Short mmCIF file of C-alpha atoms and ligand atoms in Angstrom, two decimals:
data_model
loop_
_atom_site.label_atom_id
_atom_site.label_comp_id
_atom_site.label_asym_id
_atom_site.label_seq_id
_atom_site.Cartn_x
_atom_site.Cartn_y
_atom_site.Cartn_z
CA MET T 1 20.24 -6.16 14.26
CA GLN T 2 17.78 -3.88 16.04
CA ILE T 3 14.98 -2.68 13.80
CA LEU T 4 12.32 -0.02 14.28
CA LEU T 5 9.23 -0.52 12.11
CA LEU T 6 6.82 2.41 11.73
CA GLY T 7 3.07 1.86 11.35
CA SER T 8 0.10 0.21 13.00
CA GLY T 9 -1.93 -1.67 10.40
CA GLY T 10 -2.28 -5.18 9.03
CA ARG T 11 0.59 -4.42 6.68
CA GLU T 12 2.87 -3.71 9.65
CA HIS T 13 1.77 -6.85 11.52
CA ALA T 14 2.57 -8.93 8.41
CA LEU T 15 5.97 -7.22 8.08
CA ALA T 16 6.68 -7.61 11.79
CA TRP T 17 5.73 -11.30 11.63
CA LYS T 18 8.15 -11.83 8.73
CA ILE T 19 10.99 -9.73 10.17
CA ALA T 20 10.69 -11.55 13.51
CA GLN T 21 11.50 -14.85 11.78
CA SER T 22 14.97 -13.71 10.75
CA PRO T 23 18.00 -15.05 12.61
CA LEU T 24 19.63 -11.68 11.85
CA LEU T 25 17.15 -9.92 14.11
CA GLU T 26 18.14 -9.10 17.65
CA LYS T 27 15.14 -7.00 18.56
CA LEU T 28 12.17 -5.50 16.75
CA PHE T 29 10.33 -2.38 17.89
CA ILE T 30 7.08 -1.28 16.28
CA ALA T 31 5.80 2.29 16.57
CA PRO T 32 3.01 2.57 17.43
CA GLY T 33 1.97 -0.99 16.39
CA ASN T 34 -1.16 -2.83 17.48
CA ALA T 35 -2.04 -5.81 19.70
CA GLY T 36 -0.78 -8.19 16.99
CA THR T 37 2.62 -6.56 16.46
CA SER T 38 3.28 -6.73 20.21
CA ARG T 39 3.60 -10.52 19.74
CA CYS T 40 6.44 -10.01 17.24
CA GLY T 41 8.38 -7.36 19.12
CA GLU T 42 7.93 -4.42 21.44
CA ASN T 43 5.41 -1.70 20.69
CA VAL T 44 6.50 1.85 21.38
CA GLN T 45 4.07 4.71 21.73
CA LEU T 46 5.50 7.06 19.12
CA SER T 47 3.67 8.87 16.36
CA VAL T 48 4.99 7.96 12.89
CA THR T 49 5.32 11.65 12.03
CA ASP T 50 6.96 12.82 15.26
CA PHE T 51 10.47 12.80 13.80
CA PHE T 52 12.13 14.26 16.89
CA ALA T 53 10.65 11.61 19.18
CA ILE T 54 11.68 8.92 16.69
CA ARG T 55 15.20 10.39 16.63
CA GLN T 56 15.46 10.23 20.41
CA PHE T 57 14.23 6.63 20.51
CA VAL T 58 16.54 5.48 17.71
CA LEU T 59 19.59 6.95 19.46
CA GLU T 60 18.60 5.71 22.89
CA LYS T 61 17.96 2.12 21.77
CA HIS T 62 20.81 1.93 19.25
CA ILE T 63 18.49 1.10 16.37
CA ASP T 64 20.32 -0.21 13.29
CA MET T 65 17.57 0.21 10.70
CA LEU T 66 14.30 2.07 10.24
CA VAL T 67 11.59 0.40 8.14
CA VAL T 68 8.73 2.72 7.18
CA GLY T 69 5.30 1.15 6.59
CA PRO T 70 2.92 4.02 5.68
CA GLU T 71 3.35 6.87 3.18
CA ASP T 72 2.81 9.83 5.47
CA PRO T 73 6.24 9.95 7.14
CA LEU T 74 7.93 9.30 3.77
CA VAL T 75 6.12 12.11 1.96
CA LYS T 76 6.88 14.34 4.98
CA GLY T 77 10.58 13.52 4.63
CA ILE T 78 11.59 11.11 7.37
CA HIS T 79 14.38 9.71 5.22
CA ASP T 80 15.68 13.23 4.53
CA PHE T 81 15.46 13.99 8.27
CA PHE T 82 17.71 11.01 9.01
CA LEU T 83 20.19 11.96 6.28
CA ALA T 84 20.45 15.52 7.58
CA ASP T 85 21.14 14.51 11.19
CA PRO T 86 24.77 13.73 12.11
CA GLY T 87 23.64 11.14 14.68
CA LEU T 88 21.21 9.39 12.34
CA CYS T 89 22.73 9.71 8.88
CA LYS T 90 24.47 6.32 9.04
CA ILE T 91 21.29 4.49 10.03
CA PRO T 92 19.60 3.06 6.94
CA VAL T 93 15.99 4.01 6.26
CA ILE T 94 13.92 1.63 4.12
CA GLY T 95 11.66 4.04 2.26
CA PRO T 96 12.39 6.79 -0.29
CA VAL T 97 13.42 10.40 0.35
CA ALA T 98 10.64 12.98 0.04
CA ALA T 99 11.54 13.99 -3.52
CA ALA T 100 11.10 10.37 -4.67
CA ALA T 101 8.05 9.75 -2.47
CA GLN T 102 6.36 12.38 -4.66
CA LEU T 103 5.50 9.42 -6.88
CA GLU T 104 2.71 8.93 -4.34
CA GLY T 105 2.59 12.39 -2.77
CA SER T 106 1.67 14.20 -5.97
CA LYS T 107 -0.44 12.70 -8.75
CA ASP T 108 0.76 15.46 -11.09
CA PHE T 109 4.40 14.60 -10.31
CA ALA T 110 3.68 10.92 -11.00
CA LYS T 111 1.96 11.70 -14.32
CA GLN T 112 4.83 13.96 -15.46
CA PHE T 113 7.30 11.25 -14.46
CA MET T 114 5.44 8.61 -16.48
CA VAL T 115 5.13 10.83 -19.55
CA ARG T 116 8.83 11.73 -19.33
CA HIS T 117 9.86 8.07 -19.19
CA GLY T 118 7.36 6.66 -21.66
CA ILE T 119 5.49 4.61 -19.06
CA PRO T 120 1.94 3.69 -20.15
CA THR T 121 -0.74 5.62 -18.24
CA ALA T 122 -4.04 7.39 -18.98
CA ALA T 123 -3.85 10.72 -20.89
CA TYR T 124 -4.29 13.65 -18.49
CA GLN T 125 -4.12 17.37 -17.74
CA THR T 126 -3.61 19.17 -14.42
CA PHE T 127 -5.54 22.24 -13.28
CA ASP T 128 -5.59 24.65 -10.32
CA ALA T 129 -8.06 27.31 -9.15
CA ALA T 130 -6.65 29.81 -11.66
CA SER T 131 -7.24 27.41 -14.55
CA LEU T 132 -10.71 26.22 -13.48
CA GLU T 133 -12.31 27.40 -16.75
CA LYS T 134 -9.72 25.47 -18.74
CA GLY T 135 -10.56 22.43 -16.61
CA PHE T 136 -14.23 22.81 -17.57
CA ALA T 137 -13.25 22.94 -21.25
CA PHE T 138 -11.08 19.84 -20.83
CA ILE T 139 -13.94 17.93 -19.21
CA ARG T 140 -16.25 18.97 -22.07
CA SER T 141 -13.72 17.58 -24.55
CA LEU T 142 -13.74 14.12 -22.91
CA GLU T 143 -16.20 11.25 -23.04
CA PRO T 144 -17.75 10.04 -19.75
CA PRO T 145 -16.96 8.68 -17.23
CA TYR T 146 -14.55 11.33 -15.90
CA VAL T 147 -11.67 10.63 -13.51
CA LEU T 148 -10.74 13.50 -11.16
CA LYS T 149 -7.81 13.10 -8.78
CA ALA T 150 -6.77 15.42 -5.99
CA ASP T 151 -3.05 15.97 -6.52
CA GLY T 152 -1.94 15.42 -2.93
CA LEU T 153 -2.43 12.76 -0.24
CA ALA T 154 -6.11 12.47 0.69
CA ALA T 155 -6.16 9.26 2.76
CA GLY T 156 -7.19 7.20 -0.28
CA LYS T 157 -10.31 9.31 -0.87
CA GLY T 158 -8.97 11.78 -3.42
CA VAL T 159 -10.06 9.98 -6.60
CA VAL T 160 -13.59 10.69 -7.80
CA ILE T 161 -15.13 9.03 -10.84
CA CYS T 162 -18.04 11.03 -12.27
CA GLN T 163 -20.59 9.48 -14.60
CA THR T 164 -21.94 12.71 -16.09
CA GLU T 165 -20.39 15.94 -17.36
CA GLU T 166 -22.53 17.94 -14.92
CA GLU T 167 -21.22 15.95 -11.96
CA ALA T 168 -17.62 16.30 -13.16
CA LEU T 169 -17.92 20.09 -13.50
CA GLN T 170 -19.36 20.33 -9.98
CA GLU T 171 -16.71 18.03 -8.52
CA LEU T 172 -13.89 19.99 -10.14
CA THR T 173 -15.31 23.20 -8.69
CA ALA T 174 -15.65 21.61 -5.24
CA MET T 175 -12.06 20.38 -5.33
CA LEU T 176 -10.36 23.48 -6.71
CA ARG T 177 -12.49 26.35 -5.43
CA ASP T 178 -14.01 24.91 -2.24
CA ALA T 179 -10.96 22.86 -1.14
CA ARG T 180 -12.97 19.64 -0.91
CA PHE T 181 -9.82 17.73 0.05
CA GLY T 182 -8.08 20.70 1.65
CA GLN T 183 -4.64 21.53 0.31
CA ALA T 184 -4.54 18.10 -1.41
CA SER T 185 -7.04 19.30 -4.02
CA ALA T 186 -5.36 22.66 -4.70
CA ARG T 187 -4.40 20.95 -7.95
CA VAL T 188 -6.47 18.32 -9.72
CA VAL T 189 -5.43 15.77 -12.32
CA ILE T 190 -8.19 14.96 -14.80
CA GLU T 191 -7.54 11.83 -16.77
CA GLU T 192 -8.93 9.51 -19.37
CA PHE T 193 -11.03 6.66 -17.94
CA LEU T 194 -9.43 3.26 -18.50
CA SER T 195 -11.56 0.17 -18.56
CA GLY T 196 -10.11 -3.12 -17.38
CA ILE T 197 -9.33 -5.26 -14.37
CA GLU T 198 -6.89 -4.02 -11.74
CA CYS T 199 -3.97 -5.64 -9.95
CA SER T 200 -0.82 -4.47 -8.21
CA SER T 201 2.87 -5.21 -8.56
CA PHE T 202 5.48 -4.53 -5.92
CA VAL T 203 9.23 -4.21 -6.03
CA ILE T 204 11.93 -3.71 -3.48
CA THR T 205 14.79 -1.60 -4.81
CA ASP T 206 18.14 -0.24 -3.70
CA GLY T 207 18.00 2.39 -6.43
CA ASN T 208 20.00 0.35 -8.93
CA SER T 209 18.54 -3.11 -9.04
CA TYR T 210 15.18 -4.40 -7.96
CA LEU T 211 13.44 -7.62 -7.02
CA ILE T 212 9.84 -8.19 -8.04
CA LEU T 213 7.65 -9.36 -5.17
CA PRO T 214 4.49 -11.44 -5.73
CA GLU T 215 1.69 -9.50 -7.44
CA ALA T 216 -1.71 -9.13 -5.75
CA LYS T 217 -5.22 -7.88 -6.24
CA ASP T 218 -7.11 -6.00 -3.56
CA TYR T 219 -10.83 -5.42 -3.08
CA LYS T 220 -11.51 -1.77 -2.32
CA LYS T 221 -15.31 -1.51 -2.07
CA ILE T 222 -17.18 -2.23 1.14
CA GLY T 223 -19.92 -4.31 -0.50
CA GLU T 224 -19.94 -7.68 -2.18
CA GLY T 225 -19.78 -7.57 -5.96
CA ASP T 226 -17.63 -4.42 -5.63
CA THR T 227 -20.45 -2.13 -4.56
CA GLY T 228 -20.74 0.80 -2.16
CA PRO T 229 -18.08 3.22 -0.97
CA ASN T 230 -14.33 2.72 -1.15
CA THR T 231 -12.44 1.46 1.89
CA GLY T 232 -8.79 1.00 2.75
CA GLY T 233 -9.20 -2.53 1.37
CA MET T 234 -11.46 -5.45 2.28
CA GLY T 235 -9.30 -8.35 1.13
CA SER T 236 -6.59 -9.45 -1.24
CA VAL T 237 -5.32 -12.42 -3.19
CA SER T 238 -1.93 -13.41 -4.59
CA PRO T 239 -1.07 -14.58 -7.23
CA VAL T 240 -3.56 -12.99 -9.62
CA PRO T 241 -4.72 -15.56 -12.19
CA PHE T 242 -5.18 -13.09 -15.09
CA ALA T 243 -1.69 -11.68 -14.55
CA ASP T 244 -0.04 -14.46 -16.56
CA ALA T 245 3.62 -14.69 -17.51
CA GLU T 246 3.11 -12.63 -20.68
CA PHE T 247 1.29 -9.84 -18.82
CA LEU T 248 3.92 -9.79 -16.06
CA ARG T 249 6.68 -9.63 -18.67
CA LYS T 250 5.02 -6.52 -20.13
CA VAL T 251 4.70 -5.06 -16.63
CA GLU T 252 8.41 -5.49 -16.03
CA GLU T 253 9.56 -4.26 -19.45
CA ARG T 254 7.17 -1.35 -19.90
CA ILE T 255 6.63 -0.24 -16.32
CA ILE T 256 8.95 -1.59 -13.62
CA ARG T 257 12.29 -1.27 -15.38
CA PRO T 258 11.56 2.19 -16.88
CA THR T 259 10.40 3.38 -13.46
CA VAL T 260 13.55 2.29 -11.62
CA GLU T 261 15.76 3.61 -14.44
CA GLY T 262 13.70 6.80 -14.63
CA LEU T 263 14.23 7.48 -10.94
CA MET T 264 17.94 6.95 -11.40
CA ASN T 265 18.09 9.21 -14.47
CA ASP T 266 16.15 11.91 -12.64
CA GLY T 267 18.71 11.76 -9.82
CA LEU T 268 16.17 10.45 -7.31
CA GLU T 269 17.76 7.87 -5.09
CA TYR T 270 15.02 5.38 -4.28
CA ILE T 271 15.49 2.94 -1.40
CA GLY T 272 12.51 0.83 -0.48
CA PHE T 273 9.29 -0.47 -1.92
CA ILE T 274 7.42 0.70 -5.01
CA PHE T 275 3.77 -0.23 -5.41
CA PHE T 276 2.44 -0.15 -8.96
CA GLY T 277 -1.36 0.11 -9.15
CA LEU T 278 -2.06 -1.37 -12.58
CA ILE T 279 -4.99 -1.86 -14.89
CA ASN T 280 -5.09 -4.51 -17.60
CA VAL T 281 -6.53 -2.93 -20.74
CA LYS T 282 -7.03 -5.74 -23.26
CA GLY T 283 -3.82 -7.46 -22.19
CA ASP T 284 -1.71 -4.29 -21.87
CA PRO T 285 -0.75 -2.90 -18.44
CA PHE T 286 -1.25 0.81 -17.60
CA VAL T 287 -0.28 2.54 -14.36
CA ILE T 288 -3.24 3.88 -12.35
CA GLU T 289 -1.07 5.04 -9.47
CA TYR T 290 2.26 4.67 -7.74
CA ASN T 291 2.65 4.27 -4.01
CA CYS T 292 5.97 4.68 -2.20
CA ARG T 293 5.27 1.77 0.19
CA LEU T 294 3.63 -1.64 0.26
CA GLY T 295 -0.15 -1.99 0.05
CA ASP T 296 -2.58 -2.87 2.79
CA PRO T 297 -4.16 -5.51 2.65
CA GLU T 298 -1.97 -6.67 -0.26
CA THR T 299 1.03 -7.12 2.04
CA GLU T 300 -0.88 -9.67 4.10
CA SER T 301 -1.17 -11.87 0.97
CA VAL T 302 2.26 -11.03 -0.49
CA VAL T 303 4.61 -11.41 2.48
CA PRO T 304 3.61 -15.00 3.40
CA ARG T 305 4.60 -16.03 -0.16
CA ILE T 306 8.14 -14.65 0.18
CA LYS T 307 10.50 -17.41 1.27
CA ASN T 308 13.63 -15.27 1.69
CA ASP T 309 14.98 -14.08 5.00
CA PHE T 310 13.34 -10.65 4.90
CA VAL T 311 15.95 -8.91 7.04
CA GLU T 312 18.65 -10.18 4.69
CA LEU T 313 16.77 -8.50 1.81
CA LEU T 314 16.34 -5.27 3.77
CA ARG T 315 20.02 -5.26 4.67
CA ALA T 316 20.96 -5.84 1.02
CA VAL T 317 18.82 -2.84 0.07
CA ALA T 318 20.50 -0.69 2.71
CA GLU T 319 23.96 -1.78 1.52
CA ARG T 320 23.02 -1.31 -2.18
CA LYS T 321 23.77 -4.99 -2.77
CA LEU T 322 20.37 -6.19 -3.89
CA ALA T 323 21.83 -7.35 -7.21
CA GLU T 324 23.50 -10.21 -5.32
CA HIS T 325 20.13 -11.59 -4.23
CA SER T 326 17.22 -13.32 -5.88
CA ILE T 327 13.69 -13.74 -4.67
CA GLN T 328 12.20 -17.09 -3.70
CA ILE T 329 8.44 -17.20 -3.98
CA ASP T 330 6.09 -19.83 -2.60
CA PRO T 331 3.96 -20.95 -5.58
CA ARG T 332 0.89 -21.43 -3.40
CA PHE T 333 -2.10 -19.07 -3.35
CA CYS T 334 -2.58 -16.68 -0.50
CA THR T 335 -5.89 -15.01 0.36
CA THR T 336 -6.75 -12.35 2.93
CA VAL T 337 -10.14 -11.28 4.23
CA MET T 338 -10.40 -8.12 6.31
CA MET T 339 -12.86 -8.09 9.19
CA VAL T 340 -14.12 -4.56 9.78
CA SER T 341 -16.17 -2.63 12.33
CA GLY T 342 -19.89 -2.18 11.73
CA GLY T 343 -20.47 1.14 9.95
CA TYR T 344 -17.00 1.33 8.39
CA PRO T 345 -15.95 3.20 6.19
CA ASP T 346 -18.30 5.80 7.73
CA THR T 347 -18.67 6.12 11.50
CA TYR T 348 -18.09 3.07 13.68
CA GLU T 349 -17.47 2.28 17.32
CA LYS T 350 -14.22 1.06 18.82
CA GLY T 351 -13.55 -0.99 21.92
CA LYS T 352 -15.54 -4.12 20.95
CA VAL T 353 -14.18 -7.29 22.55
CA ILE T 354 -12.78 -9.70 19.94
CA THR T 355 -13.12 -13.42 20.64
CA GLY T 356 -12.28 -16.64 18.87
CA GLU T 357 -8.75 -15.94 17.73
CA ASN T 358 -7.48 -18.85 19.83
CA LYS T 359 -9.70 -21.26 17.86
CA VAL T 360 -8.09 -20.38 14.52
CA GLU T 361 -6.18 -23.21 12.85
CA GLY T 362 -4.48 -23.22 9.47
CA SER T 363 -4.60 -19.47 8.90
CA LEU T 364 -2.47 -16.49 9.85
CA ILE T 365 -4.08 -13.66 11.77
CA PHE T 366 -2.78 -10.16 11.12
CA HIS T 367 -4.14 -7.43 13.33
CA ALA T 368 -5.01 -3.99 11.99
CA GLY T 369 -7.11 -1.86 14.36
CA THR T 370 -6.71 -3.76 17.62
CA THR T 371 -5.45 -2.98 21.08
CA MET T 372 -5.37 -4.57 24.54
CA LYS T 373 -7.71 -3.11 27.15
CA GLU T 374 -7.53 -4.59 30.63
CA SER T 375 -6.06 -7.80 29.19
CA GLU T 376 -8.83 -8.14 26.62
CA LEU T 377 -8.34 -7.85 22.87
CA VAL T 378 -10.57 -5.05 21.56
CA SER T 379 -11.20 -3.33 18.25
CA ASN T 380 -9.48 0.00 17.76
CA GLY T 381 -10.17 1.02 14.17
CA GLY T 382 -12.27 0.50 11.05
CA ARG T 383 -10.29 -2.39 9.66
CA VAL T 384 -9.79 -4.68 12.63
CA ILE T 385 -8.30 -8.06 11.82
CA ALA T 386 -7.12 -9.87 8.67
CA VAL T 387 -7.43 -13.62 8.17
CA THR T 388 -4.83 -14.93 5.73
CA SER T 389 -4.35 -18.46 4.39
CA LEU T 390 -2.11 -20.29 1.97
CA GLY T 391 -3.50 -23.07 -0.21
CA ASN T 392 -2.56 -25.13 -3.24
CA ASN T 393 -5.19 -23.25 -5.22
CA MET T 394 -7.37 -20.22 -4.68
CA LYS T 395 -10.31 -22.30 -3.49
CA GLU T 396 -8.28 -24.11 -0.86
CA ALA T 397 -6.85 -20.82 0.44
CA LEU T 398 -10.29 -19.19 0.52
CA THR T 399 -11.89 -22.14 2.26
CA ALA T 400 -9.36 -21.96 5.10
CA THR T 401 -9.70 -18.17 5.32
CA TYR T 402 -13.49 -18.23 5.56
CA ARG T 403 -13.56 -21.22 7.93
CA ASN T 404 -11.37 -19.29 10.34
CA ALA T 405 -13.03 -15.90 9.77
CA ASP T 406 -16.25 -17.53 10.95
CA LEU T 407 -14.59 -18.32 14.29
CA ILE T 408 -13.72 -14.72 15.10
CA GLU T 409 -16.37 -12.49 16.56
CA PHE T 410 -16.88 -8.96 17.73
CA ASP T 411 -19.99 -6.86 18.03
CA GLY T 412 -21.02 -5.37 14.68
CA MET T 413 -18.24 -7.01 12.67
CA TYR T 414 -18.55 -7.38 8.92
CA PHE T 415 -16.51 -8.94 6.13
CA ARG T 416 -16.98 -9.62 2.44
CA ARG T 417 -17.72 -13.20 1.50
CA ASP T 418 -16.76 -12.82 -2.15
CA ILE T 419 -13.01 -12.13 -2.02
CA GLY T 420 -11.36 -13.85 -4.98
CA GLY T 421 -14.76 -14.89 -6.29
CA ASP T 422 -14.40 -12.86 -9.50
CA LEU T 423 -11.17 -14.59 -10.43
P1 AMP C 501 -6.21 5.53 -6.77
O1 AMP C 501 -6.53 6.19 -5.46
O2 AMP C 501 -5.31 6.31 -7.67
O3 AMP C 501 -5.83 4.09 -6.59
O4 AMP C 501 -7.60 5.42 -7.53
C1 AMP C 501 -8.69 4.80 -6.91
C2 AMP C 501 -9.40 3.94 -7.90
O5 AMP C 501 -9.95 4.76 -8.94
C3 AMP C 501 -8.53 2.95 -8.62
O6 AMP C 501 -8.31 1.80 -7.89
C4 AMP C 501 -9.34 2.69 -9.86
O7 AMP C 501 -10.36 1.75 -9.59
C5 AMP C 501 -9.97 4.03 -10.14
N1 AMP C 501 -9.23 4.75 -11.18
C6 AMP C 501 -8.19 5.59 -11.00
N2 AMP C 501 -7.76 6.08 -12.17
C7 AMP C 501 -8.54 5.53 -13.13
C8 AMP C 501 -8.59 5.63 -14.55
N3 AMP C 501 -7.76 6.43 -15.24
N4 AMP C 501 -9.51 4.90 -15.19
C9 AMP C 501 -10.36 4.12 -14.52
N5 AMP C 501 -10.38 3.98 -13.19
C10 AMP C 501 -9.47 4.68 -12.49
N1 LIG C 502 -4.74 -1.38 -0.82
C1 LIG C 502 -4.37 -0.18 -1.45
C2 LIG C 502 -3.34 0.61 -0.76
O1 LIG C 502 -2.65 0.14 0.13
O2 LIG C 502 -3.17 1.75 -1.13
#
């Protein structure tokens, strides 16, 4: 099979690494990819949202399957684009159609979906510029802290937690009246603050049945002890010790199954991955958010624990035969630490030479923002390189990860030394 994988982060390198191990694979292309993915297949310089260029490439190279890593092309309708094109409509796309990707593309859509299907989530109301005054009244009726969410995609920055009423009123005004997040904050979801510890579950589904992938926890803040601004993710671990069998049973019964059935009942055909951002409130799971894709850097800790032939699973999804498969999970712990550019998540420089990767032993290296420049490996983004290790327990996995992270160097690099430390 010839597969085209869209994306260029650590998630895509981990997926490419796994896909490349399948005997069913003839050739893997990654668009646009990074220096790491080029070791698993061939990188192609295509933008993930240039559907016409993707179409031309897919036809030219006789691609048999499209696997979509990031949310942007899904929310913009790449699956719909394939279905509508006579030359592409038979080529399976792993990733939902736009109407179903609204689970991630619109917070208000996701909240309405959860309420409709009885899925536990924080109480909420949605406002727009015309109902700003009502939004103020709603904020005044709540206890602090206040959770304000831009309805649309805002590159992971659209959620603001305000400690005081004053701050919340100002933030709501900035979002709705001053377009703080552009069109994404034309509507704002205000919701009840939930207190608990977070983790994420992932499923792969063919729209009828689903397989639950290993759960994971990611570390979003730049600073140790979960301090400072939010990032794309500074590390991840899987499994998550507090997510015990009882908790995971509740997640499946109250959240996963009703979500997959809800999609079906709403007539939304969902092919691909669903990411459930969860919070554990005194032993009960609530949904914080849905994503229509896998997480990054969760994927780096999840994929190495999947023992199945990944292409076989993807093919089963495409053929709507997932029910005939089961998932085999490596019981070991997997930990990922993300090495980032100095200054990230604010301004940072690219093009720093990365050394030491050849000294790494006993860990996997997944590239995020990297590229080759005159045969040297250089940084090319905020999140640069992920170091991932398996171990018989969390400590063993972390020890290997940090031992190897200490071997990699580039000017200004930074990583958190406390990943998994809270667990
Ligand atoms: P999201 O972009 O939806 O993942 O939200 C970003 C972060 O905001 C989450 O990871 C949580 O830490 C926090 N958050 C979102 N919604 C709530 C909520 N209702 N209560 C408490 N924290 C929340
Ligand atoms: N790590 C969170 C995300 O991928 O959205």
